[in-house]
């Protein structure tokens, strides 16, 4: 029988604290059950073929791991190089990637893909590794796409659940009290943007208005700590309020847009507990926290302003692998 392994990994959403985290304030991020699936299948060819239905990619990587491949594929070659260096093994296979995560919207689609790919491929070649190892390999691939990212994305897509992150202190797992009574909605604006450009724009404004920005950043740090406590206590009403305050701060530092605000205000006026941009802003996704009973009303209200609206929940699980056959 043909051997087939499936790896899957969640997406990530920053619940509060993006941008402020760049200047060493804490941020809170969660894994969401919008996932990437990577199948690794045996085939009778002497190459590794990667097909991504979402990205329209169908590329063959030779077993010498030549980097003469489209730029989208270079991070996968990097992962395979690391695997060959560390485990002295590499086998041909067919890799099929499918993802539910909107690309370039601040939901960690690349990290989710690299995490699921690493886990699936290692299982395919019968190598058992720790989650920490998977996360580290995925981070190497993330560096090719994003320069020098914080590591939030590969951490959350590997481990799942909720984390607090601070540059100077690293990651801390938050024991969030999850509840079936609440749902998370993702309204994707459909506007792709560059995280690097937005971070630069915010830092320029910071330098221009240091005395105003400093206390704002301080307040955002306190807000993130409060949001972490609200998650631990299962106080979703308070968490929603904190998200709304954080959105005001993100708007103040210049990363919201009219479309984001339209979605935010439509969501709130339809009963959302909290609504804010997530990730770098300037487009991307809006994260909405709602009572399950209000979800349909909110989705209908924001749909005319968004490219797509997804309903999900926090995924306590991170990367998973299963042997299909
Ligand atoms: O949109 P994303 O997923 O690239 O998130 C960016 C988050 C920032 O805080 C704006 C930047 C960062 O490196 O933390």
mmCIF file of C-alpha atoms and ligand atoms in Angstrom:
data_model
loop_
_atom_site.group_PDB
_atom_site.id
_atom_site.type_symbol
_atom_site.label_atom_id
_atom_site.label_comp_id
_atom_site.label_asym_id
_atom_site.label_seq_id
_atom_site.Cartn_x
_atom_site.Cartn_y
_atom_site.Cartn_z
ATOM 1 C CA UNK A 1 0.000 0.000 0.000
ATOM 2 C CA UNK A 2 1.255 3.536 -0.753
ATOM 3 C CA UNK A 3 2.491 5.228 2.390
ATOM 4 C CA UNK A 4 0.651 8.484 3.159
ATOM 5 C CA UNK A 5 1.319 10.756 6.143
ATOM 6 C CA UNK A 6 -0.719 13.843 6.944
ATOM 7 C CA UNK A 7 0.586 16.720 9.033
ATOM 8 C CA UNK A 8 -1.581 19.644 10.060
ATOM 9 C CA UNK A 9 -0.973 22.838 11.988
ATOM 10 C CA UNK A 10 -3.201 25.668 13.232
ATOM 11 C CA UNK A 11 -3.091 29.341 12.270
ATOM 12 C CA UNK A 12 -2.258 32.135 14.707
ATOM 13 C CA UNK A 13 -3.925 35.327 15.717
ATOM 14 C CA UNK A 14 -2.415 38.036 17.877
ATOM 15 C CA UNK A 15 -5.202 38.744 20.373
ATOM 16 C CA UNK A 16 -3.585 41.936 21.680
ATOM 17 C CA UNK A 17 -0.207 43.659 21.587
ATOM 18 C CA UNK A 18 0.991 43.657 17.961
ATOM 19 C CA UNK A 19 3.367 46.524 17.098
ATOM 20 C CA UNK A 20 3.777 47.403 20.798
ATOM 21 C CA UNK A 21 5.655 44.091 21.042
ATOM 22 C CA UNK A 22 8.325 45.452 18.706
ATOM 23 C CA UNK A 23 9.412 47.818 21.514
ATOM 24 C CA UNK A 24 9.436 45.081 24.113
ATOM 25 C CA UNK A 25 5.866 45.220 25.401
ATOM 26 C CA UNK A 26 4.075 41.878 25.927
ATOM 27 C CA UNK A 27 1.650 40.470 23.348
ATOM 28 C CA UNK A 28 -0.859 37.618 23.563
ATOM 29 C CA UNK A 29 -1.282 35.182 20.674
ATOM 30 C CA UNK A 30 -3.471 32.131 20.155
ATOM 31 C CA UNK A 31 -3.641 29.163 17.805
ATOM 32 C CA UNK A 32 -6.867 29.031 15.819
ATOM 33 C CA UNK A 33 -8.518 25.973 14.328
ATOM 34 C CA UNK A 34 -8.136 27.250 10.787
ATOM 35 C CA UNK A 35 -5.453 24.833 9.615
ATOM 36 C CA UNK A 36 -2.944 23.872 6.958
ATOM 37 C CA UNK A 37 -2.813 20.225 5.854
ATOM 38 C CA UNK A 38 0.281 18.663 4.324
ATOM 39 C CA UNK A 39 0.202 15.148 2.866
ATOM 40 C CA UNK A 40 3.475 13.327 2.170
ATOM 41 C CA UNK A 41 2.971 10.369 -0.180
ATOM 42 C CA UNK A 42 5.324 7.750 -1.535
ATOM 43 C CA UNK A 43 5.915 7.994 -5.268
ATOM 44 C CA UNK A 44 8.127 6.233 -7.793
ATOM 45 C CA UNK A 45 10.155 9.284 -8.935
ATOM 46 C CA UNK A 46 13.613 10.423 -7.818
ATOM 47 C CA UNK A 47 12.559 13.883 -6.658
ATOM 48 C CA UNK A 48 10.413 15.635 -4.070
ATOM 49 C CA UNK A 49 7.400 17.205 -5.727
ATOM 50 C CA UNK A 50 5.485 19.960 -3.913
ATOM 51 C CA UNK A 51 1.965 20.825 -4.980
ATOM 52 C CA UNK A 52 0.037 23.660 -3.320
ATOM 53 C CA UNK A 53 -3.492 23.998 -4.605
ATOM 54 C CA UNK A 54 -3.997 27.400 -2.913
ATOM 55 C CA UNK A 55 -0.797 28.969 -4.222
ATOM 56 C CA UNK A 56 -0.933 27.349 -7.665
ATOM 57 C CA UNK A 57 2.485 25.722 -7.098
ATOM 58 C CA UNK A 58 3.679 22.456 -8.643
ATOM 59 C CA UNK A 59 7.479 22.190 -8.303
ATOM 60 C CA UNK A 60 10.011 19.354 -8.368
ATOM 61 C CA UNK A 61 13.024 19.531 -6.032
ATOM 62 C CA UNK A 62 15.914 17.288 -7.040
ATOM 63 C CA UNK A 63 17.537 15.110 -4.382
ATOM 64 C CA UNK A 64 20.711 17.241 -4.394
ATOM 65 C CA UNK A 65 18.433 20.058 -3.135
ATOM 66 C CA UNK A 66 19.307 22.545 -5.820
ATOM 67 C CA UNK A 67 18.093 26.040 -4.958
ATOM 68 C CA UNK A 68 17.161 26.682 -8.577
ATOM 69 C CA UNK A 69 13.476 26.699 -7.668
ATOM 70 C CA UNK A 70 10.830 29.464 -7.469
ATOM 71 C CA UNK A 71 11.327 31.723 -4.429
ATOM 72 C CA UNK A 72 8.181 30.298 -2.730
ATOM 73 C CA UNK A 73 9.889 26.907 -2.632
ATOM 74 C CA UNK A 74 13.264 28.000 -1.183
ATOM 75 C CA UNK A 75 12.032 27.746 2.456
ATOM 76 C CA UNK A 76 11.008 24.116 1.824
ATOM 77 C CA UNK A 77 14.457 23.409 0.366
ATOM 78 C CA UNK A 78 15.947 24.939 3.538
ATOM 79 C CA UNK A 79 13.859 22.628 5.725
ATOM 80 C CA UNK A 80 14.980 19.624 3.659
ATOM 81 C CA UNK A 81 18.627 20.755 3.924
ATOM 82 C CA UNK A 82 18.360 20.934 7.721
ATOM 83 C CA UNK A 83 16.733 17.510 7.844
ATOM 84 C CA UNK A 84 19.492 16.030 5.660
ATOM 85 C CA UNK A 85 22.222 17.670 7.788
ATOM 86 C CA UNK A 86 20.728 16.558 11.108
ATOM 87 C CA UNK A 87 19.333 13.139 10.288
ATOM 88 C CA UNK A 88 21.361 12.102 7.260
ATOM 89 C CA UNK A 89 18.252 10.996 5.403
ATOM 90 C CA UNK A 90 16.124 12.283 2.551
ATOM 91 C CA UNK A 91 13.563 10.362 0.506
ATOM 92 C CA UNK A 92 11.624 11.224 -2.622
ATOM 93 C CA UNK A 93 7.937 11.912 -2.091
ATOM 94 C CA UNK A 94 4.911 13.800 -3.301
ATOM 95 C CA UNK A 95 3.855 16.636 -0.988
ATOM 96 C CA UNK A 96 0.353 18.074 -1.281
ATOM 97 C CA UNK A 97 -0.370 21.238 0.684
ATOM 98 C CA UNK A 98 -3.853 22.620 1.231
ATOM 99 C CA UNK A 99 -4.642 25.473 3.563
ATOM 100 C CA UNK A 100 -7.741 27.088 5.023
ATOM 101 C CA UNK A 101 -5.665 30.124 6.107
ATOM 102 C CA UNK A 102 -5.903 33.371 4.118
ATOM 103 C CA UNK A 103 -2.399 34.145 2.787
ATOM 104 C CA UNK A 104 -0.659 37.401 3.803
ATOM 105 C CA UNK A 105 -3.336 38.347 6.312
ATOM 106 C CA UNK A 106 -1.325 38.119 9.545
ATOM 107 C CA UNK A 107 -2.572 34.644 10.438
ATOM 108 C CA UNK A 108 0.726 32.826 10.194
ATOM 109 C CA UNK A 109 -0.046 30.896 7.007
ATOM 110 C CA UNK A 110 3.649 30.418 6.174
ATOM 111 C CA UNK A 111 4.612 29.213 9.671
ATOM 112 C CA UNK A 112 1.617 26.883 9.740
ATOM 113 C CA UNK A 113 2.675 25.397 6.395
ATOM 114 C CA UNK A 114 6.344 24.982 7.399
ATOM 115 C CA UNK A 115 5.413 23.423 10.739
ATOM 116 C CA UNK A 116 2.987 20.940 9.159
ATOM 117 C CA UNK A 117 5.458 20.182 6.343
ATOM 118 C CA UNK A 118 8.367 19.556 8.751
ATOM 119 C CA UNK A 119 6.275 17.265 10.952
ATOM 120 C CA UNK A 120 4.795 15.330 8.010
ATOM 121 C CA UNK A 121 8.127 14.873 6.220
ATOM 122 C CA UNK A 122 9.985 13.743 9.351
ATOM 123 C CA UNK A 123 7.275 11.175 10.080
ATOM 124 C CA UNK A 124 7.423 10.090 6.424
ATOM 125 C CA UNK A 125 11.121 9.250 6.840
ATOM 126 C CA UNK A 126 10.427 7.615 10.249
ATOM 127 C CA UNK A 127 12.215 10.184 12.391
ATOM 128 C CA UNK A 128 10.781 11.088 15.784
ATOM 129 C CA UNK A 129 11.633 14.563 17.058
ATOM 130 C CA UNK A 130 10.456 16.874 19.814
ATOM 131 C CA UNK A 131 7.996 19.703 19.175
ATOM 132 C CA UNK A 132 10.806 22.097 20.021
ATOM 133 C CA UNK A 133 12.869 20.705 17.149
ATOM 134 C CA UNK A 134 9.942 21.082 14.700
ATOM 135 C CA UNK A 135 9.431 24.683 15.832
ATOM 136 C CA UNK A 136 13.139 25.488 15.386
ATOM 137 C CA UNK A 137 13.261 24.013 11.870
ATOM 138 C CA UNK A 138 10.098 25.923 10.875
ATOM 139 C CA UNK A 139 11.702 29.116 12.261
ATOM 140 C CA UNK A 140 14.649 28.698 9.863
ATOM 141 C CA UNK A 141 12.179 28.620 6.965
ATOM 142 C CA UNK A 142 10.301 31.621 8.410
ATOM 143 C CA UNK A 143 13.559 33.600 8.390
ATOM 144 C CA UNK A 144 13.741 33.153 4.618
ATOM 145 C CA UNK A 145 10.242 34.585 4.169
ATOM 146 C CA UNK A 146 10.176 37.257 6.889
ATOM 147 C CA UNK A 147 13.811 38.216 7.607
ATOM 148 C CA UNK A 148 14.152 37.972 11.383
ATOM 149 C CA UNK A 149 10.669 37.316 12.799
ATOM 150 C CA UNK A 150 9.896 37.213 16.524
ATOM 151 C CA UNK A 151 9.192 33.469 16.498
ATOM 152 C CA UNK A 152 5.578 33.879 17.669
ATOM 153 C CA UNK A 153 4.217 32.197 14.528
ATOM 154 C CA UNK A 154 6.285 28.998 14.538
ATOM 155 C CA UNK A 155 5.856 28.674 18.320
ATOM 156 C CA UNK A 156 2.068 28.985 18.292
ATOM 157 C CA UNK A 157 1.572 26.795 15.201
ATOM 158 C CA UNK A 158 3.757 24.093 16.765
ATOM 159 C CA UNK A 159 2.446 24.111 20.336
ATOM 160 C CA UNK A 160 -1.116 25.427 19.918
ATOM 161 C CA UNK A 161 -3.023 27.077 22.768
ATOM 162 C CA UNK A 162 -2.334 30.605 23.974
ATOM 163 C CA UNK A 163 1.008 32.274 24.691
ATOM 164 C CA UNK A 164 2.300 35.536 26.062
ATOM 165 C CA UNK A 165 5.398 36.809 24.319
ATOM 166 C CA UNK A 166 7.840 39.540 25.195
ATOM 167 C CA UNK A 167 11.020 40.136 23.242
ATOM 168 C CA UNK A 168 13.284 40.356 26.279
ATOM 169 C CA UNK A 169 11.626 37.432 28.082
ATOM 170 C CA UNK A 170 10.516 34.975 25.383
ATOM 171 C CA UNK A 171 7.381 32.852 25.554
ATOM 172 C CA UNK A 172 5.111 31.919 28.404
ATOM 173 C CA UNK A 173 2.215 29.476 28.010
ATOM 174 C CA UNK A 174 -1.113 30.872 29.222
ATOM 175 C CA UNK A 175 -3.551 28.439 30.731
ATOM 176 C CA UNK A 176 -6.602 29.898 29.027
ATOM 177 C CA UNK A 177 -10.060 28.841 30.171
ATOM 178 C CA UNK A 178 -11.659 27.918 26.856
ATOM 179 C CA UNK A 179 -15.432 28.031 26.565
ATOM 180 C CA UNK A 180 -17.899 26.648 24.001
ATOM 181 C CA UNK A 181 -20.073 29.684 24.689
ATOM 182 C CA UNK A 182 -17.773 31.973 22.669
ATOM 183 C CA UNK A 183 -16.444 31.926 19.100
ATOM 184 C CA UNK A 184 -13.773 33.788 17.181
ATOM 185 C CA UNK A 185 -14.537 35.235 13.762
ATOM 186 C CA UNK A 186 -11.926 36.199 11.214
ATOM 187 C CA UNK A 187 -12.967 38.809 8.659
ATOM 188 C CA UNK A 188 -10.324 38.917 5.953
ATOM 189 C CA UNK A 189 -10.145 42.314 4.256
ATOM 190 C CA UNK A 190 -8.482 40.677 1.228
ATOM 191 C CA UNK A 191 -5.838 43.451 1.326
ATOM 192 C CA UNK A 192 -2.306 42.020 1.397
ATOM 193 C CA UNK A 193 0.367 44.163 3.017
ATOM 194 C CA UNK A 194 3.975 44.109 4.093
ATOM 195 C CA UNK A 195 4.595 43.666 7.822
ATOM 196 C CA UNK A 196 8.066 45.216 7.441
ATOM 197 C CA UNK A 197 6.704 48.426 5.845
ATOM 198 C CA UNK A 198 4.061 48.866 8.546
ATOM 199 C CA UNK A 199 6.530 48.226 11.375
ATOM 200 C CA UNK A 200 8.886 50.835 9.871
ATOM 201 C CA UNK A 201 6.041 53.367 9.508
ATOM 202 C CA UNK A 202 5.033 52.934 13.165
ATOM 203 C CA UNK A 203 8.618 53.224 14.398
ATOM 204 C CA UNK A 204 9.091 56.444 12.428
ATOM 205 C CA UNK A 205 5.995 57.927 14.045
ATOM 206 C CA UNK A 206 7.249 56.712 17.446
ATOM 207 C CA UNK A 207 10.548 58.551 16.949
ATOM 208 C CA UNK A 208 8.686 61.706 15.986
ATOM 209 C CA UNK A 209 6.362 61.634 19.029
ATOM 210 C CA UNK A 210 8.389 59.777 21.659
ATOM 211 C CA UNK A 211 6.757 61.542 24.655
ATOM 212 C CA UNK A 212 3.286 60.651 23.417
ATOM 213 C CA UNK A 213 4.079 57.145 22.229
ATOM 214 C CA UNK A 214 6.001 56.040 25.317
ATOM 215 C CA UNK A 215 3.027 56.143 27.724
ATOM 216 C CA UNK A 216 0.797 54.648 25.026
ATOM 217 C CA UNK A 217 3.185 51.696 24.667
ATOM 218 C CA UNK A 218 3.309 51.348 28.433
ATOM 219 C CA UNK A 219 -0.483 51.232 28.578
ATOM 220 C CA UNK A 220 -0.552 48.657 25.766
ATOM 221 C CA UNK A 221 1.808 46.496 27.810
ATOM 222 C CA UNK A 222 -0.508 46.686 30.848
ATOM 223 C CA UNK A 223 -3.432 45.905 28.573
ATOM 224 C CA UNK A 224 -1.733 42.714 27.303
ATOM 225 C CA UNK A 225 -1.103 41.537 30.880
ATOM 226 C CA UNK A 226 -4.771 42.167 31.724
ATOM 227 C CA UNK A 227 -5.848 40.300 28.574
ATOM 228 C CA UNK A 228 -3.728 37.310 29.618
ATOM 229 C CA UNK A 229 -5.431 37.307 33.036
ATOM 230 C CA UNK A 230 -8.878 37.592 31.436
ATOM 231 C CA UNK A 231 -8.111 34.506 29.310
ATOM 232 C CA UNK A 232 -6.912 32.599 32.392
ATOM 233 C CA UNK A 233 -10.112 33.506 34.217
ATOM 234 C CA UNK A 234 -12.376 32.821 31.227
ATOM 235 C CA UNK A 235 -13.603 36.432 31.437
ATOM 236 C CA UNK A 236 -14.442 36.948 27.767
ATOM 237 C CA UNK A 237 -16.465 40.106 28.317
ATOM 238 C CA UNK A 238 -13.396 41.790 29.795
ATOM 239 C CA UNK A 239 -11.187 40.327 27.077
ATOM 240 C CA UNK A 240 -13.487 41.833 24.415
ATOM 241 C CA UNK A 241 -13.302 45.254 26.060
ATOM 242 C CA UNK A 242 -9.516 45.046 26.175
ATOM 243 C CA UNK A 243 -9.446 44.113 22.467
ATOM 244 C CA UNK A 244 -11.560 47.183 21.684
ATOM 245 C CA UNK A 245 -9.229 49.459 23.660
ATOM 246 C CA UNK A 246 -6.247 47.891 21.892
ATOM 247 C CA UNK A 247 -7.870 48.589 18.505
ATOM 248 C CA UNK A 248 -8.097 52.283 19.466
ATOM 249 C CA UNK A 249 -4.383 52.256 20.256
ATOM 250 C CA UNK A 250 -3.535 50.543 16.965
ATOM 251 C CA UNK A 251 -5.611 53.130 15.166
ATOM 252 C CA UNK A 252 -3.703 55.869 17.011
ATOM 253 C CA UNK A 253 -0.358 54.546 15.807
ATOM 254 C CA UNK A 254 -1.606 54.544 12.237
ATOM 255 C CA UNK A 255 -2.122 50.913 11.223
ATOM 256 C CA UNK A 256 -5.903 50.753 10.904
ATOM 257 C CA UNK A 257 -7.772 51.446 7.657
ATOM 258 C CA UNK A 258 -11.284 52.556 6.756
ATOM 259 C CA UNK A 259 -12.172 48.981 5.753
ATOM 260 C CA UNK A 260 -10.873 47.620 9.070
ATOM 261 C CA UNK A 261 -12.856 50.251 10.993
ATOM 262 C CA UNK A 262 -16.020 49.473 9.002
ATOM 263 C CA UNK A 263 -15.715 45.786 9.876
ATOM 264 C CA UNK A 264 -14.877 46.590 13.521
ATOM 265 C CA UNK A 265 -17.874 48.908 13.983
ATOM 266 C CA UNK A 266 -20.324 46.644 12.102
ATOM 267 C CA UNK A 267 -19.194 43.744 14.288
ATOM 268 C CA UNK A 268 -19.528 45.693 17.527
ATOM 269 C CA UNK A 269 -22.932 47.122 16.637
ATOM 270 C CA UNK A 270 -24.107 43.568 15.883
ATOM 271 C CA UNK A 271 -23.166 42.329 19.335
ATOM 272 C CA UNK A 272 -19.442 41.453 19.158
ATOM 273 C CA UNK A 273 -17.698 41.540 22.538
ATOM 274 C CA UNK A 274 -14.487 42.707 20.904
ATOM 275 C CA UNK A 275 -13.204 43.495 17.406
ATOM 276 C CA UNK A 276 -9.746 44.587 16.311
ATOM 277 C CA UNK A 277 -7.202 44.197 13.562
ATOM 278 C CA UNK A 278 -4.790 41.320 14.109
ATOM 279 C CA UNK A 279 -1.153 41.322 13.002
ATOM 280 C CA UNK A 280 0.461 44.196 11.209
ATOM 281 C CA UNK A 281 -2.752 45.960 10.067
ATOM 282 C CA UNK A 282 -3.004 48.100 6.922
ATOM 283 C CA UNK A 283 -5.394 45.393 5.645
ATOM 284 C CA UNK A 284 -5.094 41.752 6.627
ATOM 285 C CA UNK A 285 -7.608 40.260 9.024
ATOM 286 C CA UNK A 286 -9.975 41.563 11.693
ATOM 287 C CA UNK A 287 -10.347 39.368 14.779
ATOM 288 C CA UNK A 288 -13.804 39.320 16.340
ATOM 289 C CA UNK A 289 -14.777 37.780 19.676
ATOM 290 C CA UNK A 290 -18.459 36.956 20.061
ATOM 291 C CA UNK A 291 -20.968 34.893 21.953
ATOM 292 C CA UNK A 292 -21.811 31.844 19.848
ATOM 293 C CA UNK A 293 -25.488 32.884 19.767
ATOM 294 C CA UNK A 294 -24.556 36.226 18.090
ATOM 295 C CA UNK A 295 -22.141 34.784 15.500
ATOM 296 C CA UNK A 296 -24.539 34.489 12.552
ATOM 297 C CA UNK A 297 -25.821 38.043 12.968
ATOM 298 C CA UNK A 298 -22.275 39.423 13.137
ATOM 299 C CA UNK A 299 -21.087 37.395 10.138
ATOM 300 C CA UNK A 300 -23.986 38.695 8.055
ATOM 301 C CA UNK A 301 -23.246 42.279 9.133
ATOM 302 C CA UNK A 302 -19.537 42.238 8.249
ATOM 303 C CA UNK A 303 -19.702 40.065 5.116
ATOM 304 C CA UNK A 304 -20.329 43.006 2.698
ATOM 305 C CA UNK A 305 -17.065 44.623 3.927
ATOM 306 C CA UNK A 306 -14.836 41.530 3.880
ATOM 307 C CA UNK A 307 -13.457 39.131 1.294
ATOM 308 C CA UNK A 308 -14.373 36.190 3.519
ATOM 309 C CA UNK A 309 -15.519 35.593 7.070
ATOM 310 C CA UNK A 310 -14.457 32.461 8.937
ATOM 311 C CA UNK A 311 -15.763 31.124 12.242
ATOM 312 C CA UNK A 312 -13.332 29.284 14.464
ATOM 313 C CA UNK A 313 -12.142 28.634 18.002
ATOM 314 C CA UNK A 314 -8.848 28.482 19.879
ATOM 315 C CA UNK A 315 -6.954 25.276 19.111
ATOM 316 C CA UNK A 316 -5.377 23.824 22.262
ATOM 317 C CA UNK A 317 -3.484 21.479 19.934
ATOM 318 C CA UNK A 318 -0.619 22.544 17.717
ATOM 319 C CA UNK A 319 0.977 20.497 14.987
ATOM 320 C CA UNK A 320 -0.362 16.970 14.548
ATOM 321 C CA UNK A 321 0.686 14.061 12.350
ATOM 322 C CA UNK A 322 -1.196 10.940 11.420
ATOM 323 C CA UNK A 323 -0.443 7.926 9.294
ATOM 324 C CA UNK A 324 -3.250 7.689 6.741
ATOM 325 C CA UNK A 325 -1.990 4.529 5.044
HETATM 326 O O1 LIG B 1 0.904 40.454 10.473
HETATM 327 P P1 LIG B 1 1.937 39.591 11.087
HETATM 328 O O2 LIG B 1 1.472 38.214 11.394
HETATM 329 O O3 LIG B 1 3.232 39.604 10.290
HETATM 330 O O4 LIG B 1 2.243 40.185 12.533
HETATM 331 C C1 LIG B 1 3.068 41.275 12.721
HETATM 332 C C2 LIG B 1 3.140 41.599 14.184
HETATM 333 C C3 LIG B 1 3.972 42.846 14.470
HETATM 334 O O5 LIG B 1 3.890 43.038 15.875
HETATM 335 C C4 LIG B 1 3.414 44.051 13.768
HETATM 336 C C5 LIG B 1 5.434 42.656 14.064
HETATM 337 C C6 LIG B 1 6.222 41.662 14.887
HETATM 338 O O6 LIG B 1 7.311 41.248 14.416
HETATM 339 O O7 LIG B 1 5.835 41.297 15.997
#
